[in-house]
Coordinates of C-alpha atoms in Angstrom, one line a residue:
Chain A
M1 CA 93.5 82.8 136.9
S2 CA 94.3 79.9 139.1
I3 CA 93.4 79.6 142.7
E4 CA 95.8 77.9 145.1
L5 CA 94.3 76.9 148.3
Q6 CA 97.3 76.4 151.3
H7 CA 96.0 74.7 154.5
L8 CA 93.2 76.1 154.9
K9 CA 91.4 75.5 158.5
K10 CA 88.3 76.4 160.2
T11 CA 87.0 75.9 163.8
Y12 CA 83.0 77.2 164.7
E13 CA 82.6 78.1 168.0
N14 CA 81.5 75.3 169.7
G15 CA 84.8 73.7 168.6
E16 CA 83.4 71.5 165.7
E17 CA 85.9 71.6 163.0
V18 CA 84.4 72.4 159.4
L19 CA 87.5 72.8 157.4
T20 CA 91.2 70.5 158.4
D21 CA 93.9 71.5 156.4
I22 CA 92.7 72.0 152.5
N23 CA 95.4 72.3 149.9
T24 CA 94.8 72.2 146.4
T25 CA 95.6 74.0 143.1
I26 CA 93.2 75.2 140.8
E27 CA 94.5 74.9 137.0
N28 CA 93.4 78.7 135.0
G29 CA 90.2 77.1 132.6
Q30 CA 89.8 74.3 135.0
F31 CA 86.5 73.0 135.9
Y32 CA 87.1 72.2 139.6
I33 CA 84.3 70.6 141.3
L34 CA 84.1 70.2 145.4
V35 CA 81.6 67.4 145.8
G36 CA 80.4 65.7 149.3
A37 CA 77.6 65.2 151.2
S38 CA 75.4 68.2 153.8
G39 CA 78.0 69.3 156.3
S40 CA 81.0 68.1 154.9
G41 CA 82.3 71.5 154.4
K42 CA 82.5 72.3 150.6
S43 CA 80.2 75.3 150.7
T44 CA 82.1 76.3 153.7
I45 CA 86.0 76.2 151.1
L46 CA 83.7 78.1 148.3
N47 CA 82.5 80.8 151.4
A48 CA 86.4 81.1 152.0
I49 CA 87.3 81.5 148.5
A50 CA 84.7 84.6 148.1
G51 CA 86.0 86.2 151.7
F52 CA 82.3 85.6 152.7
I53 CA 83.9 84.2 156.2
P54 CA 86.7 84.7 157.5
I55 CA 89.5 81.3 157.7
D56 CA 90.7 80.5 161.1
E57 CA 94.2 79.4 159.5
G58 CA 95.6 79.1 156.0
A59 CA 95.8 81.0 152.6
V60 CA 93.9 81.7 149.2
I61 CA 96.1 82.8 146.6
I62 CA 94.6 83.8 143.4
N63 CA 96.7 84.6 140.2
G64 CA 99.9 84.5 143.1
K65 CA 98.1 86.9 145.2
D66 CA 97.5 86.1 148.9
V67 CA 93.8 87.2 149.1
T68 CA 93.1 86.1 152.4
Q69 CA 92.2 89.3 154.2
L70 CA 90.9 91.5 150.9
P71 CA 86.9 91.8 150.8
P72 CA 85.1 89.8 148.4
K73 CA 84.7 92.4 145.9
D74 CA 88.5 93.1 145.5
R75 CA 89.0 88.8 144.4
N76 CA 87.7 89.4 141.5
L77 CA 84.8 86.2 140.9
S78 CA 81.5 86.4 140.4
M79 CA 79.2 83.2 142.2
V80 CA 76.0 82.2 140.7
F81 CA 73.8 80.7 143.7
Q82 CA 71.6 78.1 144.6
N83 CA 68.2 80.5 144.7
Y84 CA 69.2 82.4 142.2
A85 CA 69.4 85.8 144.3
L86 CA 67.9 87.6 141.7
M87 CA 65.9 91.0 142.7
P88 CA 62.4 89.8 142.0
N89 CA 61.7 93.9 140.8
L90 CA 64.3 94.2 138.5
T91 CA 64.1 92.8 134.7
V92 CA 66.3 90.5 133.7
S93 CA 68.9 92.9 132.4
E94 CA 68.8 95.3 134.9
N95 CA 69.1 91.7 137.2
I96 CA 72.6 90.9 134.6
V97 CA 73.6 94.2 134.8
F98 CA 73.0 94.7 138.7
G99 CA 76.7 94.9 139.3
L100 CA 78.1 96.8 136.8
A101 CA 75.6 99.9 137.7
A102 CA 76.8 99.5 140.9
R103 CA 80.2 99.7 140.1
H104 CA 79.2 102.9 137.4
T105 CA 80.1 101.0 134.3
D106 CA 79.7 103.2 131.3
K107 CA 75.9 103.2 130.2
D108 CA 76.9 101.8 126.4
I109 CA 79.7 99.2 127.8
Q110 CA 76.8 97.3 130.1
Q111 CA 74.5 97.9 127.1
K112 CA 76.8 96.2 124.8
K113 CA 78.1 93.7 127.5
L114 CA 74.1 92.7 128.4
R115 CA 73.7 92.2 124.4
E116 CA 76.6 89.4 124.5
V117 CA 75.9 87.3 127.4
L118 CA 71.8 87.4 126.6
N119 CA 72.9 86.3 123.5
L120 CA 75.4 83.3 125.3
V121 CA 72.6 82.3 127.7
H122 CA 69.7 82.5 124.9
L123 CA 67.8 84.9 127.1
E124 CA 67.4 87.8 124.4
E125 CA 62.9 87.5 124.3
Y126 CA 63.4 87.7 128.1
K127 CA 65.0 90.6 128.8
N128 CA 62.4 93.1 130.0
K129 CA 60.5 89.9 131.8
K130 CA 60.4 89.9 135.9
P131 CA 62.3 86.9 137.7
G132 CA 58.7 85.9 138.5
N133 CA 57.3 84.6 135.5
L134 CA 60.5 82.8 134.4
S135 CA 60.8 79.3 135.4
G136 CA 63.6 77.7 137.1
G137 CA 66.5 76.9 134.5
Q138 CA 65.5 80.4 133.0
R139 CA 66.0 82.3 136.1
Q140 CA 69.2 80.0 136.8
R141 CA 70.5 81.3 133.1
V142 CA 69.5 84.8 134.4
S143 CA 71.7 84.8 137.2
L144 CA 74.6 82.5 135.1
A145 CA 74.5 85.6 132.6
R146 CA 75.0 88.6 135.4
A147 CA 78.1 86.0 136.7
L148 CA 79.5 86.3 133.1
V149 CA 79.0 89.8 132.5
S150 CA 81.3 91.2 135.2
D151 CA 84.0 89.8 133.2
A152 CA 85.5 87.7 136.0
Q153 CA 87.5 84.9 134.9
I154 CA 86.7 83.1 138.2
I155 CA 83.0 81.9 138.6
L156 CA 81.8 79.9 141.8
M157 CA 78.8 78.4 142.0
D158 CA 77.1 76.5 144.7
E159 CA 75.1 73.9 143.6
P160 CA 73.0 76.0 141.2
L161 CA 70.9 72.9 139.3
S162 CA 69.5 71.8 142.8
N163 CA 66.6 73.5 142.7
L164 CA 65.5 72.5 139.2
D165 CA 64.0 68.8 138.0
A166 CA 65.7 65.9 136.4
K167 CA 66.0 67.0 132.9
L168 CA 66.4 70.5 133.3
R169 CA 69.7 69.5 135.3
A170 CA 71.1 67.5 132.9
E171 CA 70.5 70.2 129.9
M172 CA 71.7 72.9 132.0
R173 CA 75.0 70.3 133.2
K174 CA 75.7 70.4 129.8
E175 CA 75.3 74.2 129.5
I176 CA 77.8 75.7 131.4
R177 CA 79.9 73.1 130.5
S178 CA 80.1 74.2 127.0
L179 CA 79.9 77.8 128.2
Q180 CA 83.1 77.3 130.7
Q181 CA 85.2 75.9 127.6
Q182 CA 83.7 78.4 125.4
L183 CA 85.2 81.2 127.4
G184 CA 87.9 79.5 129.1
I185 CA 86.8 80.4 132.5
T186 CA 87.8 78.9 135.5
V187 CA 84.6 77.5 137.4
I188 CA 84.0 76.5 140.9
Y189 CA 81.5 74.2 141.2
V190 CA 80.0 72.6 144.8
T191 CA 77.4 70.2 144.6
H192 CA 76.5 67.2 146.7
D193 CA 75.0 65.3 143.4
Q194 CA 77.8 62.9 142.3
T195 CA 76.9 63.0 138.4
E196 CA 77.3 66.5 138.1
A197 CA 80.8 66.0 139.8
M198 CA 81.3 63.2 137.4
T199 CA 79.9 64.5 134.1
M200 CA 81.0 68.7 134.7
G201 CA 84.5 68.2 136.1
D202 CA 88.2 68.3 135.4
Q203 CA 89.0 67.8 138.5
V204 CA 87.1 66.7 141.7
M205 CA 87.8 67.1 145.2
L206 CA 85.7 64.4 147.5
L207 CA 84.8 65.9 151.0
N208 CA 83.9 64.1 154.1
E209 CA 83.6 65.9 157.7
G210 CA 86.0 68.5 156.5
K211 CA 88.7 66.6 155.2
I212 CA 89.7 66.1 151.6
E213 CA 89.3 62.1 151.0
Q214 CA 91.0 62.6 147.1
I215 CA 91.4 64.6 144.4
G216 CA 91.4 63.7 140.9
S217 CA 89.9 63.4 138.0
P218 CA 86.2 61.9 138.1
L219 CA 87.4 58.9 136.1
D220 CA 89.9 58.1 138.2
L221 CA 88.1 58.8 141.7
Y222 CA 85.9 56.0 139.8
N223 CA 88.5 53.5 138.7
V224 CA 91.1 54.2 141.5
P225 CA 89.7 55.1 144.8
A226 CA 91.8 55.9 147.5
N227 CA 89.2 54.5 150.1
T228 CA 86.0 52.9 150.6
F229 CA 84.7 56.3 151.2
V230 CA 85.8 56.9 147.5
A231 CA 84.3 53.6 146.5
D232 CA 81.4 54.4 147.9
F233 CA 80.6 57.8 146.9
F234 CA 80.9 57.5 143.6
G235 CA 78.5 55.5 141.0
S236 CA 75.2 53.9 140.6
P237 CA 74.3 51.5 142.1
A238 CA 77.1 51.4 145.2
I239 CA 80.1 49.6 145.0
N240 CA 79.8 46.5 146.6
L241 CA 82.2 46.2 149.3
V242 CA 83.0 43.0 151.6
D243 CA 84.8 41.4 154.1
V244 CA 87.2 38.9 152.6
S245 CA 90.0 37.0 154.0
I246 CA 92.6 35.5 151.3
K247 CA 94.6 32.3 151.7
N248 CA 96.7 30.5 149.4
D249 CA 95.1 32.1 146.6
I250 CA 91.4 31.2 147.7
L251 CA 89.1 33.9 148.5
E252 CA 86.1 33.2 151.2
L253 CA 83.5 35.7 151.5
N254 CA 81.6 34.3 154.4
N255 CA 82.5 31.5 155.3
T256 CA 80.5 30.4 152.7
F257 CA 81.9 31.1 149.2
K258 CA 85.9 29.9 148.7
I259 CA 86.5 31.4 145.5
P260 CA 90.2 31.0 143.5
F261 CA 91.7 34.0 143.1
N262 CA 95.3 34.9 142.2
F263 CA 96.2 37.3 144.8
E264 CA 100.0 36.9 144.7
N265 CA 101.4 37.1 147.8
V266 CA 98.3 38.7 149.4
Q267 CA 97.2 36.7 152.8
G268 CA 94.5 38.1 155.4
K269 CA 91.6 40.0 156.2
F270 CA 90.8 42.8 153.8
K271 CA 87.6 44.5 152.1
L272 CA 86.8 43.6 148.6
G273 CA 84.8 46.0 146.1
A274 CA 83.4 45.0 143.1
R275 CA 81.3 47.3 140.9
P276 CA 78.1 46.6 140.1
E277 CA 78.7 46.3 136.6
N278 CA 82.0 44.3 136.9
I279 CA 79.9 41.3 137.8
V280 CA 78.9 38.9 134.7
I281 CA 75.8 36.5 135.6
K282 CA 76.2 33.3 134.3
N283 CA 75.2 29.5 134.7
S284 CA 78.6 28.4 135.8
G285 CA 79.2 31.2 138.4
Q286 CA 80.9 30.6 141.7
L287 CA 79.0 32.9 143.8
K288 CA 74.7 31.9 144.1
G289 CA 71.7 33.7 145.5
K290 CA 68.7 34.3 145.5
V291 CA 67.4 37.9 143.9
T292 CA 65.7 40.2 146.3
H293 CA 65.1 43.1 144.0
I294 CA 65.2 43.7 140.4
E295 CA 64.8 47.2 139.0
P296 CA 64.5 46.8 135.0
L297 CA 65.5 50.0 133.2
G298 CA 64.8 49.1 129.9
D299 CA 68.6 49.7 128.2
G300 CA 69.5 47.4 131.3
T301 CA 69.1 46.2 134.6
N302 CA 69.9 46.3 138.2
L303 CA 69.6 43.5 140.3
E304 CA 69.9 42.6 144.1
V305 CA 70.9 39.3 145.3
D306 CA 70.9 37.9 148.8
I307 CA 74.1 35.7 149.5
G308 CA 73.6 35.5 152.8
L309 CA 76.1 39.0 153.0
V310 CA 75.0 41.9 155.6
E311 CA 73.8 43.7 152.5
P312 CA 72.4 41.8 148.9
F313 CA 74.9 42.0 146.5
R314 CA 74.2 44.5 143.8
I315 CA 74.8 43.6 140.2
K316 CA 74.0 45.6 136.9
V317 CA 73.9 44.0 133.5
S318 CA 73.5 46.1 130.5
E319 CA 70.9 43.7 128.5
Q320 CA 67.0 43.1 129.9
I321 CA 67.0 39.7 131.9
H322 CA 64.0 38.2 133.0
L323 CA 64.0 37.2 136.3
M324 CA 61.2 37.2 139.1
I325 CA 62.1 37.8 143.3
G326 CA 62.9 34.5 144.8
D327 CA 64.9 33.0 141.9
S328 CA 68.4 31.8 142.3
V329 CA 70.7 33.3 140.0
N330 CA 75.0 32.2 139.5
F331 CA 77.2 35.1 139.1
D332 CA 81.2 35.8 139.0
I333 CA 83.0 38.4 139.9
L334 CA 85.4 39.7 137.2
P335 CA 89.1 39.2 139.0
D336 CA 91.0 42.2 137.1
K337 CA 88.6 45.0 138.3
V338 CA 88.1 43.9 141.9
L339 CA 89.4 46.9 144.1
L340 CA 90.9 45.4 147.5
F341 CA 91.7 47.9 150.5
T342 CA 92.8 47.4 154.5
L343 CA 90.2 46.7 156.9
E344 CA 90.4 50.3 157.8
G345 CA 89.8 51.5 154.0
N346 CA 92.7 52.6 152.2
L347 CA 93.5 50.7 148.4
I348 CA 96.2 48.4 148.0
K349 CA 95.2 46.4 145.1
I350 CA 93.3 46.9 141.8
G351 CA 92.4 43.7 139.9
Q352 CA 95.2 40.8 140.5
S353 CA 98.4 43.6 139.9
E354 CA 100.2 45.6 142.7
L355 CA 99.4 48.8 143.3
T356 CA 100.9 51.5 141.0
V357 CA 99.0 54.3 140.9
V358 CA 98.6 55.4 144.8
Chain B
M1 CA 28.6 67.6 152.2
Q2 CA 25.9 68.1 154.2
T3 CA 28.2 69.5 157.2
S4 CA 30.3 71.2 155.5
N5 CA 27.3 73.1 153.6
F6 CA 25.7 73.7 157.5
Q7 CA 28.7 74.4 159.1
K8 CA 29.4 77.3 156.0
T9 CA 26.0 78.6 157.0
S10 CA 26.0 79.0 160.2
R11 CA 29.6 80.5 159.7
L12 CA 28.3 82.8 157.0
I13 CA 25.7 84.0 159.3
L14 CA 27.9 84.4 162.3
L15 CA 30.2 87.0 159.7
I16 CA 26.9 88.9 158.6
S17 CA 25.6 89.4 162.4
V18 CA 29.0 90.4 163.7
T19 CA 29.7 93.0 160.5
I20 CA 26.4 94.6 160.9
L21 CA 27.0 94.7 164.6
L22 CA 30.4 96.0 164.4
L23 CA 28.9 98.6 161.1
L24 CA 26.5 100.1 163.0
P25 CA 27.6 103.0 165.0
L26 CA 29.4 103.7 161.1
I27 CA 26.1 103.7 159.4
L28 CA 24.2 105.3 162.3
G29 CA 27.1 107.9 162.0
I30 CA 26.4 108.5 158.4
S31 CA 23.0 108.4 158.4
L32 CA 22.7 111.2 161.1
S33 CA 25.2 113.6 159.7
L34 CA 23.2 113.2 156.5
S35 CA 19.6 113.9 158.9
S36 CA 18.6 118.0 159.0
S37 CA 18.5 119.4 163.4
Q38 CA 14.7 119.1 163.0
S39 CA 14.6 115.5 161.7
I40 CA 17.4 114.4 164.8
A41 CA 15.1 116.3 167.5
Q42 CA 12.2 114.5 166.1
G43 CA 14.2 111.4 167.5
N44 CA 14.5 109.9 163.7
L45 CA 17.8 107.7 163.1
W46 CA 16.8 108.2 159.2
P47 CA 17.0 111.4 157.6
K48 CA 13.0 112.0 155.6
H49 CA 15.3 113.2 152.7
L50 CA 19.1 113.3 152.2
E51 CA 20.9 116.3 153.6
F52 CA 24.2 117.4 152.4
G53 CA 24.4 120.9 154.6
N54 CA 26.3 119.5 158.0
Y55 CA 29.1 118.4 155.2
I56 CA 29.9 122.2 153.9
K57 CA 29.1 123.2 157.6
V58 CA 32.1 121.5 158.9
F59 CA 34.2 123.7 156.0
T60 CA 32.0 127.4 156.9
N61 CA 31.0 126.9 160.3
T62 CA 33.8 125.3 162.3
P63 CA 37.5 125.2 162.3
M64 CA 37.5 121.7 161.6
A65 CA 39.8 122.1 158.4
K66 CA 42.6 123.7 160.0
F67 CA 42.3 120.7 162.3
L68 CA 42.5 118.4 159.5
L69 CA 45.4 119.7 157.9
H70 CA 47.5 119.6 161.1
S71 CA 46.4 115.7 161.4
F72 CA 47.8 115.6 157.9
I73 CA 51.1 117.2 158.9
V74 CA 51.4 115.7 162.4
S75 CA 50.6 112.1 160.9
G76 CA 52.7 111.9 157.9
L77 CA 55.8 113.5 159.5
V78 CA 56.1 111.1 162.4
M79 CA 54.7 108.3 160.0
I80 CA 58.2 109.4 157.5
G81 CA 60.4 109.7 160.5
Q82 CA 59.0 106.1 161.9
V83 CA 59.4 104.5 158.7
V84 CA 63.0 105.8 158.2
L85 CA 64.4 105.5 161.8
S86 CA 62.8 101.9 162.6
A87 CA 64.3 100.9 158.9
M88 CA 68.0 102.2 159.8
A89 CA 67.7 100.6 163.3
A90 CA 66.5 97.5 161.8
Y91 CA 69.4 97.2 159.2
A92 CA 71.8 98.0 162.0
F93 CA 70.7 94.7 163.8
V94 CA 70.8 92.9 161.2
F95 CA 73.5 93.9 158.7
L96 CA 76.3 95.4 160.8
N97 CA 77.5 93.2 163.3
F98 CA 78.7 95.5 166.7
R99 CA 79.3 94.7 170.6
F100 CA 76.2 93.6 172.9
K101 CA 73.5 93.3 169.7
K102 CA 71.9 91.0 171.3
S103 CA 70.9 92.7 174.6
V104 CA 70.9 96.8 173.1
F105 CA 68.1 94.7 171.0
I106 CA 66.6 93.0 173.8
L107 CA 66.7 96.6 175.5
F108 CA 65.2 98.2 172.4
L109 CA 62.4 95.7 172.6
S110 CA 61.6 95.9 176.4
T111 CA 60.5 99.7 175.6
M112 CA 57.6 98.3 173.9
M113 CA 56.6 97.1 177.8
L114 CA 56.1 100.4 179.4
P115 CA 53.1 102.0 178.2
F116 CA 52.7 105.5 177.0
E117 CA 50.7 106.5 180.0
A118 CA 53.7 106.3 182.2
Q119 CA 55.7 108.4 179.9
I120 CA 53.5 111.4 179.7
I121 CA 54.6 113.2 182.6
P122 CA 58.7 112.6 181.4
N123 CA 57.9 113.4 178.1
F124 CA 55.9 116.9 179.0
A125 CA 58.2 117.5 181.2
T126 CA 61.3 117.3 178.1
M127 CA 59.3 119.2 176.0
R128 CA 58.2 121.9 177.9
D129 CA 62.0 122.1 179.3
L130 CA 62.8 122.5 175.4
N131 CA 60.0 124.6 174.8
L132 CA 58.7 123.1 172.6
L133 CA 55.0 123.0 173.8
N134 CA 52.2 124.0 170.9
T135 CA 54.1 122.9 168.3
Y136 CA 54.4 120.2 165.6
A137 CA 57.6 118.5 167.3
A138 CA 56.2 118.3 170.7
I139 CA 53.0 116.3 168.7
G140 CA 55.1 113.7 166.8
L141 CA 59.4 113.8 168.5
P142 CA 58.5 111.6 171.4
F143 CA 56.9 109.1 168.5
L144 CA 60.2 108.7 166.1
A145 CA 62.0 105.6 167.5
S146 CA 59.5 103.0 167.1
A147 CA 60.1 99.4 168.9
F148 CA 57.4 97.9 167.2
G149 CA 58.6 99.1 163.5
T150 CA 62.0 98.1 164.2
F151 CA 61.4 94.4 165.1
M152 CA 59.1 94.6 162.4
M153 CA 61.6 95.7 159.8
K154 CA 64.3 93.3 161.5
T155 CA 61.7 90.3 160.9
S156 CA 61.3 91.4 157.1
F157 CA 65.0 92.2 156.7
E158 CA 66.0 88.7 157.8
Q159 CA 63.9 87.1 155.2
I160 CA 66.4 88.6 152.7
P161 CA 68.2 85.9 151.5
T162 CA 71.8 85.2 152.3
A163 CA 72.8 85.0 148.9
L164 CA 71.3 88.6 147.9
R165 CA 74.1 90.1 151.0
Q166 CA 76.8 87.7 149.6
L167 CA 76.0 89.2 145.7
S168 CA 76.1 92.5 146.9
D169 CA 79.9 91.7 148.7
I170 CA 80.9 90.0 145.8
E171 CA 80.1 93.5 143.3
G172 CA 81.0 95.9 146.0
L173 CA 77.6 97.7 147.3
N174 CA 78.4 99.4 150.0
H175 CA 76.0 100.0 152.9
F176 CA 73.8 102.7 151.3
Q177 CA 73.4 100.7 148.1
F178 CA 72.6 97.5 150.0
A179 CA 70.1 99.4 151.7
T180 CA 68.5 101.3 148.8
K181 CA 68.9 98.6 145.9
V182 CA 68.5 95.8 147.2
V183 CA 66.9 96.2 151.2
V184 CA 64.5 98.8 150.5
P185 CA 63.1 96.9 147.1
Y186 CA 62.7 93.3 148.4
T187 CA 60.9 94.2 151.9
R188 CA 58.8 97.1 150.7
V189 CA 55.7 95.5 151.2
S190 CA 56.9 95.5 155.2
I191 CA 57.4 98.9 154.9
I192 CA 54.2 100.0 153.0
T193 CA 52.3 98.3 155.5
F194 CA 54.6 99.7 158.2
A195 CA 53.8 103.1 157.1
L196 CA 49.9 102.4 156.9
Y197 CA 49.8 101.4 159.7
S198 CA 51.9 104.5 161.1
F199 CA 50.1 106.5 160.1
L200 CA 47.2 105.2 161.4
T201 CA 48.1 105.4 165.1
N202 CA 49.4 109.1 165.0
W203 CA 46.3 109.6 163.2
N204 CA 43.7 108.8 166.1
M205 CA 46.3 109.8 169.0
Y206 CA 44.6 111.6 171.1
L207 CA 46.0 112.1 175.1
W208 CA 48.8 113.2 173.7
P209 CA 48.5 115.6 171.3
L210 CA 46.3 117.0 174.1
I211 CA 48.5 117.4 176.7
A212 CA 51.1 118.4 174.2
T213 CA 49.2 121.8 173.2
T214 CA 47.9 124.6 175.1
N215 CA 45.9 126.5 172.4
D216 CA 44.6 125.3 169.1
K217 CA 47.6 126.5 167.0
V218 CA 48.9 122.8 166.1
R219 CA 46.0 120.6 167.5
T220 CA 44.8 118.1 165.1
V221 CA 41.1 116.4 164.7
Q222 CA 40.5 114.0 167.2
I223 CA 40.8 116.8 169.9
G224 CA 38.9 118.9 167.5
L225 CA 36.2 116.8 167.1
R226 CA 36.1 116.6 171.4
Q227 CA 35.9 120.7 171.7
L228 CA 33.2 121.1 169.3
R229 CA 31.1 118.6 171.4
S230 CA 31.6 120.6 174.4
Q231 CA 30.9 124.1 172.8
D232 CA 27.8 125.3 171.7
T233 CA 27.3 123.7 168.3
A234 CA 26.7 120.2 171.5
S235 CA 23.1 120.3 170.2
N236 CA 23.7 120.0 166.4
W237 CA 24.6 116.6 166.5
G238 CA 24.3 116.4 162.4
L239 CA 27.4 118.5 161.9
I240 CA 29.2 116.4 164.7
M241 CA 28.7 113.3 162.7
A242 CA 29.4 115.3 159.8
V243 CA 32.9 116.0 161.8
T244 CA 33.4 112.2 162.7
I245 CA 32.5 110.8 159.3
I246 CA 35.3 113.1 157.7
S247 CA 37.7 112.4 160.4
V248 CA 37.2 108.1 160.3
I249 CA 37.9 108.9 156.0
P250 CA 41.8 108.5 156.0
T251 CA 41.3 105.3 158.3
L252 CA 38.6 103.9 156.3
L253 CA 40.8 104.4 153.1
I254 CA 44.0 103.0 154.3
I255 CA 42.4 99.8 155.8
F256 CA 40.5 99.8 152.0
L257 CA 43.8 100.0 150.0
G258 CA 46.2 98.4 152.2
Q259 CA 44.4 95.6 153.0
K260 CA 46.6 93.2 151.2
Y261 CA 49.8 95.4 152.4
F262 CA 48.1 94.7 155.8
K263 CA 47.6 90.5 155.2
K264 CA 51.1 90.4 153.7
G265 CA 53.0 92.3 155.9
L266 CA 52.1 91.7 159.7
T267 CA 52.1 87.7 158.6
N268 CA 55.7 88.0 156.9
G269 CA 58.2 85.9 158.6
V270 CA 55.5 84.0 161.5
I271 CA 56.0 80.5 159.2
K272 CA 59.2 80.0 159.1

């Protein structure tokens, strides 16, 4: 079941553009993630695929068939909602077969399928309970089971883990991902959480104000961000983005620090992106500043160092270091991992080599 | 601590005195209904010994049983009608799209501003022309459409999560299935609240049933009560009190049993 979105456009009555020309192909069996801040249009795309809202222009094509004008029930998909959408008066089992019952599926088949999915989501012992007596994670499993039972090959998920606590979220991430792999279904997953996008997706579409910023595998988006928005969205702590000027192989930050960098033939003003983990602390480091914030994580340490720029430099080291706020620190940026963007924010170079990827 | 205790005590005293004040007529009524005529004639407010004869006489010496039955029939029918019609109207306002939806709803609500007294003459003329006077239809028909009920149902239908609507769309539920499988179960507290409220209102109605009837064929208990006082039984206060107590029993029952629904249902949707 592949899905194709062709030139989707949607404008609200007040003239606000929520989607501007969305194009993508979602392959069969892919875990496809739509990620972005609220208002970026990710839920609108999901609603357009499901058929809940009409779109102004463009087409939704499922398995080669144009379904743009079809009602949701004829699109052969199912959905998992953020707030579970369970009927409080029905038991877990009744909730799961809700759709089958509405379609008047044979009772024996209903029961057989019910047993299968209860087993898949480990809810056998809760099958006669009401949703009110279940935890958030269990409720979301019921909702998941209801989506699985319908035999639809495409499942749309609208921020299904947002209402869960951090530990449960990590558990459910794993569970949803492995179910999807096991059953080979196509999942379109909406989230605002970069961790979910990174850890679960085969393909990720990053949206910003109704426009696609980049589509690619999670690591592509992290390693080769098309622009500063993408670079800034992924990674925690966020990437350091600083204005620099390069002249005669000397990189100059804020008129204070001059570092010899081997950028062949590159001259002018740029934005430099350096991931916090691509910075090393060493006494001979060419950059120097004062520690303004320190987060010991146990397995590593996050630092913020003020070197006189607008924002402090974010540094992530993988060992425990013992520094106090106010201590001065020397560090170096690993030249091979540096991202170079134009002042408008488009990626032009990675490290010291020419950019060949884009 | 001192102030909070003081506040608590003064609040309790206030509540208890208001309760006594409000309960007094009811208690007095019960007390008189259990007294013999002589006891009342002597000016006693409390019976010397309990006398249940008045309650038996209500059913043997007066036509009140008939009136009670009429009241049950009328209130029940109007209740069912109001609930069904209000729910259906609210469903249309919430889940269907049609032109001038907002304006129609405002028009609907504006009928709440028209007091019933102002509608009595046109309603009477309509019932008379339809030849319905002295029937249950005459008493009930003008009340079947309830703007308040529609408003209340609409508010509670709007509380149904969009996701449930979307789920039903995906599963292909039609409007009837969506209404019976999702909307009604989800909003049953509001529906029960409105049903009880509707029954009570109709049970206690006096003016319209009186106007819509010219004989006792379908008259309700409130009219019966009034008639009893103007008849020769007028001096028998014990009997009248017994009838009164019987006629408030449904009200009391509904309020006792329905209290939790009233609290939940009427405040539903107040906090958004």
